[in-house]
CSV table of C-alpha atoms in Angstrom, one decimal:
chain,number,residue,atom,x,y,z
A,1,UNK,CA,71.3,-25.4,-24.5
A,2,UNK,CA,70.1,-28.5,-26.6
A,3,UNK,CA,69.5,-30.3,-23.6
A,4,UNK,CA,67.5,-27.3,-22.5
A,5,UNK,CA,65.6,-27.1,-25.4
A,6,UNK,CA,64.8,-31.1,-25.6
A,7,UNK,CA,63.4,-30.3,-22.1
A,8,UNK,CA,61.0,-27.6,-22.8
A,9,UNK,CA,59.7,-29.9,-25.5
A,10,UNK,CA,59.5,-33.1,-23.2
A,11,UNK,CA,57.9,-30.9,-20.6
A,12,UNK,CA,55.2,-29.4,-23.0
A,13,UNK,CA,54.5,-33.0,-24.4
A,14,UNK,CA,53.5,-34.4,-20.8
A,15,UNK,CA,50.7,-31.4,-20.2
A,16,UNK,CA,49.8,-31.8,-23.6
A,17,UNK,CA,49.1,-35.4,-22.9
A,18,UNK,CA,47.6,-34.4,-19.1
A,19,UNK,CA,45.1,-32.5,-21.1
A,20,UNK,CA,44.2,-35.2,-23.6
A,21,UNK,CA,44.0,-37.5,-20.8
A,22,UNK,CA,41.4,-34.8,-19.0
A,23,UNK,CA,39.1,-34.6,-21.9
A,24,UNK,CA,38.8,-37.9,-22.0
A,25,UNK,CA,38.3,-38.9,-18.4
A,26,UNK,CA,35.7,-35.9,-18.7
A,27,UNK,CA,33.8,-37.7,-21.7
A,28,UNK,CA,34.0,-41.4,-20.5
A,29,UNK,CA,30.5,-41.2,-18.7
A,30,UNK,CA,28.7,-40.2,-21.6
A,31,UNK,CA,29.7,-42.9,-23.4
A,32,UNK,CA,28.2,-45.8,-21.0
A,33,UNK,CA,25.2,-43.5,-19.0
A,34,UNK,CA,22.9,-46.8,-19.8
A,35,UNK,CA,25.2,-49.0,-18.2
A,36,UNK,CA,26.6,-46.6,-15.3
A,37,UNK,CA,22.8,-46.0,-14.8
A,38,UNK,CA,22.1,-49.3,-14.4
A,39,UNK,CA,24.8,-50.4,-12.0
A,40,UNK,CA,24.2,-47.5,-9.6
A,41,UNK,CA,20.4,-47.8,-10.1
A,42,UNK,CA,20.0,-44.1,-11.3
A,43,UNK,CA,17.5,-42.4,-13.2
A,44,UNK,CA,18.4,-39.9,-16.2
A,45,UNK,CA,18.2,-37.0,-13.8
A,46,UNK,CA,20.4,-39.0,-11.1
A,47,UNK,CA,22.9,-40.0,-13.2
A,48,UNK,CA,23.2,-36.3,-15.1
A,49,UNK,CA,24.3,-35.4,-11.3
A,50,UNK,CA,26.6,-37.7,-11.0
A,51,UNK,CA,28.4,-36.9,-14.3
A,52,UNK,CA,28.0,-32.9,-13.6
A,53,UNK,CA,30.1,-33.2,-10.4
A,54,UNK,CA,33.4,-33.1,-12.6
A,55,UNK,CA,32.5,-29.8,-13.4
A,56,UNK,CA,31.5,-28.5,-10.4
A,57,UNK,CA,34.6,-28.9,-9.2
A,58,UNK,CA,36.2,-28.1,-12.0
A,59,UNK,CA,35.0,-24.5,-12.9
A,60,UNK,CA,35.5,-23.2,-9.4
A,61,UNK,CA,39.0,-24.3,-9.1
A,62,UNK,CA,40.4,-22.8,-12.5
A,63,UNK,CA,41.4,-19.8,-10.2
A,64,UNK,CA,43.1,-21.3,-7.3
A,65,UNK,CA,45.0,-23.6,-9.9
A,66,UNK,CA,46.0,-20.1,-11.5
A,67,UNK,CA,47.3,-19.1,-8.5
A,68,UNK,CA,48.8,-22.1,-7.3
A,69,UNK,CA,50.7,-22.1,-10.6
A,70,UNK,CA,51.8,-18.5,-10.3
A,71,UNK,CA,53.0,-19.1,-6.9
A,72,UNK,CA,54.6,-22.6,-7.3
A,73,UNK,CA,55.4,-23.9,-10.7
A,74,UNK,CA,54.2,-26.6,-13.0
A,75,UNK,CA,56.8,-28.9,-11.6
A,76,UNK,CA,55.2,-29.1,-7.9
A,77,UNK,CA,51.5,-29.2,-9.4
A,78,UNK,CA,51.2,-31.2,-12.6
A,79,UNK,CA,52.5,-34.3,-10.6
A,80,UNK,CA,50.3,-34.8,-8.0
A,81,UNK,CA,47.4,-33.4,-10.2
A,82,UNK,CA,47.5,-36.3,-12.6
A,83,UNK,CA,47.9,-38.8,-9.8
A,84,UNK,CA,44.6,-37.4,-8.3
A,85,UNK,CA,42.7,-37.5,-11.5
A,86,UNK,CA,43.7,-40.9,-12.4
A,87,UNK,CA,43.5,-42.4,-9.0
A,88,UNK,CA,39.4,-40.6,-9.3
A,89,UNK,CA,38.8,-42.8,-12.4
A,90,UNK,CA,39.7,-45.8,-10.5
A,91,UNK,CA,37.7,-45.0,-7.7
A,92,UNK,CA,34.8,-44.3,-9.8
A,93,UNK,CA,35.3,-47.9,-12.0
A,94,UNK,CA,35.5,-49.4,-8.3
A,95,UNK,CA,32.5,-48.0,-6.5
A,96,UNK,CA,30.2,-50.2,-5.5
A,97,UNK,CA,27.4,-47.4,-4.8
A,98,UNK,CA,26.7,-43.6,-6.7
A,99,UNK,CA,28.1,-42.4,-3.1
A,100,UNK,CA,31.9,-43.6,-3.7
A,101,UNK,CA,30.8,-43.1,-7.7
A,102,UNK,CA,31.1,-39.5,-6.9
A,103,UNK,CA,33.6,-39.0,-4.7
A,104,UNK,CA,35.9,-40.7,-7.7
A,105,UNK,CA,34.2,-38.0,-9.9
A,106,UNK,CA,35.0,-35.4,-7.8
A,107,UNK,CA,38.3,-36.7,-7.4
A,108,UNK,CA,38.5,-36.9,-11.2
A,109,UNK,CA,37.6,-32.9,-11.8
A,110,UNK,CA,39.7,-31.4,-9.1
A,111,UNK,CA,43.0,-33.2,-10.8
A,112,UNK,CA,41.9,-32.3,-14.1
A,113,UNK,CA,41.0,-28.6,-13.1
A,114,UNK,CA,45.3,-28.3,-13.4
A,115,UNK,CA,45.7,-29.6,-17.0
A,116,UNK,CA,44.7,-26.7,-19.8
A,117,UNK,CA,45.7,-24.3,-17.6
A,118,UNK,CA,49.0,-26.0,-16.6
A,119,UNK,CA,49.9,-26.8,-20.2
A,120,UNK,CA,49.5,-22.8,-21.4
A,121,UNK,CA,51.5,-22.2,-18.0
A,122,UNK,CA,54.0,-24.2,-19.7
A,123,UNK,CA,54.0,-22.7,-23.1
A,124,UNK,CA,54.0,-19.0,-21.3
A,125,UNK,CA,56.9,-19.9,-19.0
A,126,UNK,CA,59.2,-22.4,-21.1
A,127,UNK,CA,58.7,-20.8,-24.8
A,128,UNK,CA,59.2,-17.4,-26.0
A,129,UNK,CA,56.5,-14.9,-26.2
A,130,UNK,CA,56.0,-14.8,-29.8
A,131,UNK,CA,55.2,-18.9,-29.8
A,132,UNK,CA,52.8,-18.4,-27.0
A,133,UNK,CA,49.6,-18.3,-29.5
A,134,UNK,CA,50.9,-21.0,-32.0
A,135,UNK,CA,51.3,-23.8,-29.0
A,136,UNK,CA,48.4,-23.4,-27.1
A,137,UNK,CA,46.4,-24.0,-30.1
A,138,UNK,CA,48.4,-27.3,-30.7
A,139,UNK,CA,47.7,-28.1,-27.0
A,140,UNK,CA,43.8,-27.4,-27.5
A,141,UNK,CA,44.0,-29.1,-30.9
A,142,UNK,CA,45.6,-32.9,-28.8
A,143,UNK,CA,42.2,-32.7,-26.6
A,144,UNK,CA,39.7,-31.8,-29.5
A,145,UNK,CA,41.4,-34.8,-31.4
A,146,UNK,CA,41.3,-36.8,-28.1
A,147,UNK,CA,37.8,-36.1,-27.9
A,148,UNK,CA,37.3,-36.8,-32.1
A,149,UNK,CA,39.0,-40.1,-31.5
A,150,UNK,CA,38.3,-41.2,-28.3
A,151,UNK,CA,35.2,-41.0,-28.2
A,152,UNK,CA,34.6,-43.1,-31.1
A,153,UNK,CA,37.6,-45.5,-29.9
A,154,UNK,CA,35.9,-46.1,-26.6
A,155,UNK,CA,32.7,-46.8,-27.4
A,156,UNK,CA,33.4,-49.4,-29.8
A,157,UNK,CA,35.8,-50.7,-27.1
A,158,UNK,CA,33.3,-50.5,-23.9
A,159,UNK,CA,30.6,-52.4,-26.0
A,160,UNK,CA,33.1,-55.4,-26.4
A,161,UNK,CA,34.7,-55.3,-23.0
A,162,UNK,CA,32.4,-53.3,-20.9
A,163,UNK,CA,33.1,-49.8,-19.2
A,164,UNK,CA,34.5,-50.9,-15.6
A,165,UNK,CA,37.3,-52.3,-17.8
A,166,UNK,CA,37.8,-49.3,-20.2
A,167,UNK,CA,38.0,-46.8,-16.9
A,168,UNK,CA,40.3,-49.3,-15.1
A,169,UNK,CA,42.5,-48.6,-18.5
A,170,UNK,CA,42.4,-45.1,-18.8
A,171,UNK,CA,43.0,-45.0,-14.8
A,172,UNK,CA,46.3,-47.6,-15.7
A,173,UNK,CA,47.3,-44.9,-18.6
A,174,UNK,CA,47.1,-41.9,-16.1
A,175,UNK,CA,48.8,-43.5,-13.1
A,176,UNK,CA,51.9,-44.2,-16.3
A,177,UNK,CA,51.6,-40.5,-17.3
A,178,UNK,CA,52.3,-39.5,-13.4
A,179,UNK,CA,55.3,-41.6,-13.2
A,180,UNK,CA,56.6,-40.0,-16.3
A,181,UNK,CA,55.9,-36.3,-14.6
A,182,UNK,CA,57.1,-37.2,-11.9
A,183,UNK,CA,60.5,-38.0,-13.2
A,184,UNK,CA,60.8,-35.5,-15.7
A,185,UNK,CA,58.7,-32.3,-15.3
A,186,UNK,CA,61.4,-29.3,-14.3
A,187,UNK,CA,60.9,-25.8,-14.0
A,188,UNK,CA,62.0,-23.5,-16.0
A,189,UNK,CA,66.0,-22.1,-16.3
A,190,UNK,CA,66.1,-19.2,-13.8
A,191,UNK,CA,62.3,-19.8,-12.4
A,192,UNK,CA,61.0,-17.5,-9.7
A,193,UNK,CA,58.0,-18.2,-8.7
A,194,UNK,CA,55.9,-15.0,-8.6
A,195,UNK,CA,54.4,-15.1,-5.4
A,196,UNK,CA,57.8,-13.7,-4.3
A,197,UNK,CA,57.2,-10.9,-6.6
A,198,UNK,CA,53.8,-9.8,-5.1
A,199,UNK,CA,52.8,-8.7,-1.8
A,200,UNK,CA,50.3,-11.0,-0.8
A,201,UNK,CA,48.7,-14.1,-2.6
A,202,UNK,CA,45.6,-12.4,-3.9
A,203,UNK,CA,47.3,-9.7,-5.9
A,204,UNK,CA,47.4,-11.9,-9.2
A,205,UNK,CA,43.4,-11.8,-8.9
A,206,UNK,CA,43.1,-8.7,-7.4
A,207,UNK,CA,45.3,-8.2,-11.1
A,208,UNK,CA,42.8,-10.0,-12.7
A,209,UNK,CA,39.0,-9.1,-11.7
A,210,UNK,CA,40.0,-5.1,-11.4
A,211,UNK,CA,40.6,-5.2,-15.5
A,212,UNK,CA,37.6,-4.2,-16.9
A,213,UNK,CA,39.8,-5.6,-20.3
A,214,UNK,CA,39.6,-8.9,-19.0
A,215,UNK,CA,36.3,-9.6,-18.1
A,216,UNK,CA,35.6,-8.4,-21.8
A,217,UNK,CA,37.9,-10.6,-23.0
A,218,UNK,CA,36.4,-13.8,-21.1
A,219,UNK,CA,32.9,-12.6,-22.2
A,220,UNK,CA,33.7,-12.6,-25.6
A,221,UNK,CA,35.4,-16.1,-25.3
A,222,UNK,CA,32.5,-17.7,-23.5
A,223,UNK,CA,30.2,-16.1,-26.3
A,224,UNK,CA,32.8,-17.3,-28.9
A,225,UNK,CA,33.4,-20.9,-28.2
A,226,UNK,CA,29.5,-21.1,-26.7
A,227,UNK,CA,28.6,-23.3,-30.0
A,228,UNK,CA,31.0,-25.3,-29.7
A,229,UNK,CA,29.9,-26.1,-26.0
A,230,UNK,CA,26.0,-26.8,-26.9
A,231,UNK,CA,26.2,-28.0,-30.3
A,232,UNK,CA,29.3,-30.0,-29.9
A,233,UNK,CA,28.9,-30.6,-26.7
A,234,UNK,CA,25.6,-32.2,-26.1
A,235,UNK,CA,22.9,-31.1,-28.3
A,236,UNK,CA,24.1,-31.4,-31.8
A,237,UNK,CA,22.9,-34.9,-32.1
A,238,UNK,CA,19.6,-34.7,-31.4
A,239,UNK,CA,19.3,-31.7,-33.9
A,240,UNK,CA,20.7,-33.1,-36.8
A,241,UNK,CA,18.6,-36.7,-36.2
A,242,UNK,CA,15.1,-34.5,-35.3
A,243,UNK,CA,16.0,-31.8,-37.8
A,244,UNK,CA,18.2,-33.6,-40.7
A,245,UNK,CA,16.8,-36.6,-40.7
A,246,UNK,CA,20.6,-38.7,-39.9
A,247,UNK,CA,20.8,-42.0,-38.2
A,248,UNK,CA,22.6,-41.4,-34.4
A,249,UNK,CA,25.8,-42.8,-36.2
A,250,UNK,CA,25.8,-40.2,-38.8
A,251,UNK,CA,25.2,-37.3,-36.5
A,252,UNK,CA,27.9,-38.3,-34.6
A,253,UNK,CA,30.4,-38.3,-37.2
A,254,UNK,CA,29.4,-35.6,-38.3
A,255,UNK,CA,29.0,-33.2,-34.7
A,256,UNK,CA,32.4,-35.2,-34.7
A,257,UNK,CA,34.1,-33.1,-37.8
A,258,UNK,CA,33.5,-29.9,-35.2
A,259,UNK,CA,36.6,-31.2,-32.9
A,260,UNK,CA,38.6,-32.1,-36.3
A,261,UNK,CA,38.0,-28.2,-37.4
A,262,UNK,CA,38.7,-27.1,-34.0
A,263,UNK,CA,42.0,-28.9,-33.5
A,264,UNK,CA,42.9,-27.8,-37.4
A,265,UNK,CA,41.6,-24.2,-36.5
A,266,UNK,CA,43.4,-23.5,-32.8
A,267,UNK,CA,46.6,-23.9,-34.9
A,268,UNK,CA,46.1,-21.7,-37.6
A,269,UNK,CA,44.6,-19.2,-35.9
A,270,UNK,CA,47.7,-19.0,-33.6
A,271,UNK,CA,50.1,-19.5,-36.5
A,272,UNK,CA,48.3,-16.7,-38.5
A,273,UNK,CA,48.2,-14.5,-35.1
A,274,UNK,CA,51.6,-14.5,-34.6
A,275,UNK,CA,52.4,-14.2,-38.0
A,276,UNK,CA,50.3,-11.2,-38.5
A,277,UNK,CA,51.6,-9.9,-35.0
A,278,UNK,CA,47.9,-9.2,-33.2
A,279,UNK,CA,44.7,-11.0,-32.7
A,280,UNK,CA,41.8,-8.6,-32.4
A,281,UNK,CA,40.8,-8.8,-35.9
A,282,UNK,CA,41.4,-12.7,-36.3
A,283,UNK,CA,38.6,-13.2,-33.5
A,284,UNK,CA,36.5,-10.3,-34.7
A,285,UNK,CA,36.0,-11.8,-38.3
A,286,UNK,CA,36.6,-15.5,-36.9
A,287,UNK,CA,33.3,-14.7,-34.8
A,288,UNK,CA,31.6,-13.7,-37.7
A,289,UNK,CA,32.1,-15.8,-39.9
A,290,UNK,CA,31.4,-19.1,-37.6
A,291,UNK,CA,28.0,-17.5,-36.5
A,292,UNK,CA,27.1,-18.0,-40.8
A,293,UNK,CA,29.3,-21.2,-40.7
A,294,UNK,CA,26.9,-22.8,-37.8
A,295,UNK,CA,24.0,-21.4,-39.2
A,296,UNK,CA,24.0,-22.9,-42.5
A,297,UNK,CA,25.1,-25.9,-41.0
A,298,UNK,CA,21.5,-25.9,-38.5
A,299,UNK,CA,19.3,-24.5,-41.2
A,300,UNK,CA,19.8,-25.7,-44.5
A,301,UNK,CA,17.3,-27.8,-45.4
A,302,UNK,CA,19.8,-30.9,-46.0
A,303,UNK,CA,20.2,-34.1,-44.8
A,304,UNK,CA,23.6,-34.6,-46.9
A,305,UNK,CA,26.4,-36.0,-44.3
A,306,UNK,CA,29.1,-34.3,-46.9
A,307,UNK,CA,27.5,-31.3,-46.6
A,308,UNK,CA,27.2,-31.0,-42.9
A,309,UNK,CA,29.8,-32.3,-42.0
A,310,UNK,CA,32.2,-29.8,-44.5
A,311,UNK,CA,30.1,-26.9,-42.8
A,312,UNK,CA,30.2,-28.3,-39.5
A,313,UNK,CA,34.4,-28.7,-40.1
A,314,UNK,CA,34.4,-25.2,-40.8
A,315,UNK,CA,32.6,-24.1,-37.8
A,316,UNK,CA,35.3,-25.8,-35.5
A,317,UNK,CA,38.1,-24.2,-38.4
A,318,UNK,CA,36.5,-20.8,-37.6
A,319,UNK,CA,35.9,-21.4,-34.0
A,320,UNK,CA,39.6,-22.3,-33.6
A,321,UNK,CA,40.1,-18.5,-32.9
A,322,UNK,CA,38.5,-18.4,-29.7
A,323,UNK,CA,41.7,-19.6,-28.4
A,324,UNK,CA,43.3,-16.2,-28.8
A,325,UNK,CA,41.3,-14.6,-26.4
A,326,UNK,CA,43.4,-16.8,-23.9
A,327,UNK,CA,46.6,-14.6,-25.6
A,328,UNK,CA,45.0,-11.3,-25.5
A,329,UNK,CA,44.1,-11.6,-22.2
A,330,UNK,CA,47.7,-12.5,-20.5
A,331,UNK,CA,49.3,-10.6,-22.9
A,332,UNK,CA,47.7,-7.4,-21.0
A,333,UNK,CA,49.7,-7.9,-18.1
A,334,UNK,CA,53.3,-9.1,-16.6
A,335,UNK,CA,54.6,-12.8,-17.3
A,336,UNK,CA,54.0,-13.6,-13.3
A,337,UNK,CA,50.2,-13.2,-13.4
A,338,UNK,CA,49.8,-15.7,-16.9
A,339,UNK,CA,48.5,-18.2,-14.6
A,340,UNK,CA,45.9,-16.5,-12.9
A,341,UNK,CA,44.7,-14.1,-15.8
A,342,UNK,CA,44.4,-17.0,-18.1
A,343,UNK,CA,42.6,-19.5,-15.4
A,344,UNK,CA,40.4,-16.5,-14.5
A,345,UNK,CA,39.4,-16.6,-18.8
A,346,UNK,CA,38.7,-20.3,-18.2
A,347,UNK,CA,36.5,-20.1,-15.6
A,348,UNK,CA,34.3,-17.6,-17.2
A,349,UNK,CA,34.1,-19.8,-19.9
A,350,UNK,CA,33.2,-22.7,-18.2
A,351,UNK,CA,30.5,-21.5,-16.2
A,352,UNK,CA,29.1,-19.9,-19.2
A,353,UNK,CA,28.7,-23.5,-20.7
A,354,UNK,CA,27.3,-25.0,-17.1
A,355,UNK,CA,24.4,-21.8,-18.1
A,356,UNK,CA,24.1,-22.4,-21.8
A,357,UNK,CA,23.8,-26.1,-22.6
A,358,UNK,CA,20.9,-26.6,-19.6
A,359,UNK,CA,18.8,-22.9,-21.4
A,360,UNK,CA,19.2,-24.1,-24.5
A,361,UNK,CA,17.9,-27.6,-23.5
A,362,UNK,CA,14.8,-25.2,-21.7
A,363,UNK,CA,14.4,-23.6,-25.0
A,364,UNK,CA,13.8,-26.4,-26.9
A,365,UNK,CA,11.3,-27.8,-24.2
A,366,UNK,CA,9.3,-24.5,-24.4
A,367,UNK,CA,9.0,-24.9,-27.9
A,368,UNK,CA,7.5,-28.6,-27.8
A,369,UNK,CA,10.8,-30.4,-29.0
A,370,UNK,CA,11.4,-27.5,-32.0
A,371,UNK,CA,15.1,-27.0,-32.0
A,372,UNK,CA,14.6,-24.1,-34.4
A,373,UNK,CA,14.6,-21.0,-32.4
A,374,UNK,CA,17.0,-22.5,-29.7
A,375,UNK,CA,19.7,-23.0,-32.0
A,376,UNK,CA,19.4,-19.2,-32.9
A,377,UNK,CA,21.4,-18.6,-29.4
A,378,UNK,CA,24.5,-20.1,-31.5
A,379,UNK,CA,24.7,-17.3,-34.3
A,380,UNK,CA,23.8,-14.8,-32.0
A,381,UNK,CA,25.9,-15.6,-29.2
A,382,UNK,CA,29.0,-15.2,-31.6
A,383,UNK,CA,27.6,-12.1,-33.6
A,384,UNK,CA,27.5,-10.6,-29.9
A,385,UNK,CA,31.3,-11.5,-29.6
A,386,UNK,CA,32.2,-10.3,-32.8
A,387,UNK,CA,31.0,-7.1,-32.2
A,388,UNK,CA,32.5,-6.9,-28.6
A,389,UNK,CA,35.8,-7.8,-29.8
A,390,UNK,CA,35.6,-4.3,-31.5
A,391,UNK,CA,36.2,-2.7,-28.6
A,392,UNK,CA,39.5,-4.5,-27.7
A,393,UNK,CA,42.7,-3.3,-28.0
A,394,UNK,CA,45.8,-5.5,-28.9
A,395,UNK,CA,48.4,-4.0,-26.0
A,396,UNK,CA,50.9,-6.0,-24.5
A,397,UNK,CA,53.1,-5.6,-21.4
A,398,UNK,CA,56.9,-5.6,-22.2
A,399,UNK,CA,57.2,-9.9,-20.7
A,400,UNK,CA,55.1,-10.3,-23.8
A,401,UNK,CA,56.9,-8.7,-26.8
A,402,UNK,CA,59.2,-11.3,-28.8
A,403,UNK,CA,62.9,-11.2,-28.4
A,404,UNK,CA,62.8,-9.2,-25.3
């Protein structure tokens, strides 16, 4: 039983680390677009392309890896997934033209499409049911921090050594995380794999896309964590320099504080959640009160780093509850669909930030640069979940009730 319970934790630790490893292979080529651009001879436009390919691939496959995962374990996938993303980073600090550029990219997003959704497969299958809420916010909080850190990390380190040499590195660190999964992922005591439990492969989405529950539970966590995804994501630093007056450094340590909040916030917010024994009102008032959090942040007349960067901390805090939506959604139906129900959540969510970030962005063209009445998307995109999540209801299906 130790030995079974050192597992789990080993286990949980290598996805955990697959999905830091993901966020920042997703963020490397943001960090040298000047000198990528320049190698491959692309223009802004070219080489937002290149970049966007990761997701591309990415959003698409969050439902076959759900499925694939349902049907076959963590053990056969995780493997093999990190090999491919790794082995796509390589490629891509290799190429000698955009061409092979983005087959590594592509390479890069299909093997990273397995890691959040792997590691909550791992906390759903390996922990019990009432932990489910209080991990996968520490598995969300290692890839905000990776992103907090990394980013920063990186950059200083790309400058000094250039970027071929930093994705040859991260490449190196993802082909060692594969050997270690390869030698020590397991599935779980007693594992059935639950395509033997359905009647065809489908079923789990057939499960999935026929709950009108669900879709309103991925709505409300694209609407939730849609901030997060604009702001954070790509346009927070150009507001706070056009609108706050900060250097580029500042903004960025301070759009920066958002991931610290979030990784603080994904914890609590599960902690609290299973403590409290539901979730519906933790993302109904969490909603609420990161739409005023964000808005103070965007329009108080400020330009005191301390200040926005406390209130821009509190917005990833608050924001840290979107991650529930990923338990209130499984939690609806039996243990063997978990893969698929909480891929199908993902999905949604990603394709709602491959819509926002590029309107708001059209938004602030149409209004000659003003970032004013684009940013209002952000309080009213989580006022709208806020009030959705009213209509939720906390039930959950007997694979999900603690201590049976």
């Amino acid at each position: 039983m130790r030995h079974h319970g050192n597992m789990k934790w080993l286990i949980l630790t290598i996805t955990a680390l697959f999905f830091l490893f993901e966020f920042v292979s997703r963020v490397e080529p943001s960090l040298a677009s000047t000198e990528i651009a320049a190698r491959f001879n692309l223009n802004n436009a070219q080489f937002g392309t290149l970049a966007s390919i990761f997701f591309w691939v990415y959003a698409p496959m969050q439902l076959i890896v759900g499925l694939l995962l349902d049907r076959f374990g963590a053990r056969r996938l995780i493997p093999p997934a990190i090999l491919i993303c790794a082995g796509g980073v390589i490629l891509f600090a290799t190429a000698g033209n955009a061409y092979v550029a983005g087959i590594g990219r592509f390479a890069t997003g299909l093997g990273a499409s397995f890691a959040f959704v792997g590691s909550l497969y791992v906390v759903n299958h390996w922990f019990g049911a009432g932990r489910f809420a209080v991990l996968s916010g520490v598995v969300n909080a290692v890839g905000m921090l990776g992103t907090a850190i990394g980013a920063v990390a990186l950059t200083s380190v790309i400058a000094t050594s250039g970027w071929q040499n930093v994705f040859w590195a991260t490449g190196i660190a993802g082909l060692v995380l594969f050997v270690i999964a390869l030698l020590f992922m397991r599935d779980p005591p007693e594992h059935v794999p639950a395509a033997k439990k359905t009647t065809s492969f489908i079923a789990p989405v057939l499960v999935a896309v026929r709950d009108r529950n669900i879709w309103l539970i991925a709505i409300i966590g694209t609407l939730y964590y849609m901030p997060i995804n604009v702001f954070g994501g790509l346009w927070g630093n150009a507001e706070l320099t056009k609108d706050h007056g900060l250097s580029a450094v500042h903004a960025e340590t301070a759009v920066s504080m958002i991931f610290w909040g979030l990784a603080a916030g994904s914890i609590a917010a599960g902690w609290l959640s299973d403590h409290l024994g539901h979730r519906k009102w933790i993302i109904v008032i969490g909603a609420f009160l990161t739409a005023i959090s964000f808005a103070a942040a965007v329009y108080l007349p400020t330009s005191s780093l301390p200040l926005l960067s406390a209130l821009l901390f509190l917005s990833g805090f608050l924001g840290g509850g979107q991650m529930l939506t990923f338990s209130i959604a499984k939690e609806r139906h039996a243990a063997a669909y978990s893969g698929t129900i909480i891929a199908f959540v993902n999905m949604i969510g990603i394709g709602g930030a491959l819509i926002f970030q590029p309107l708001v962005g059209a938004l602030v063209d149409r209004n000659n640069g003003d970032f004013a009445w684009a940013m209002l998307t952000m309080p009213a995109c989580l006022l709208a979940a806020a009030l959705l999540s009213l209509f939720l209801t906390d039930k959950r299906h007997p694979d999900h009730i603690p201590g049976r």
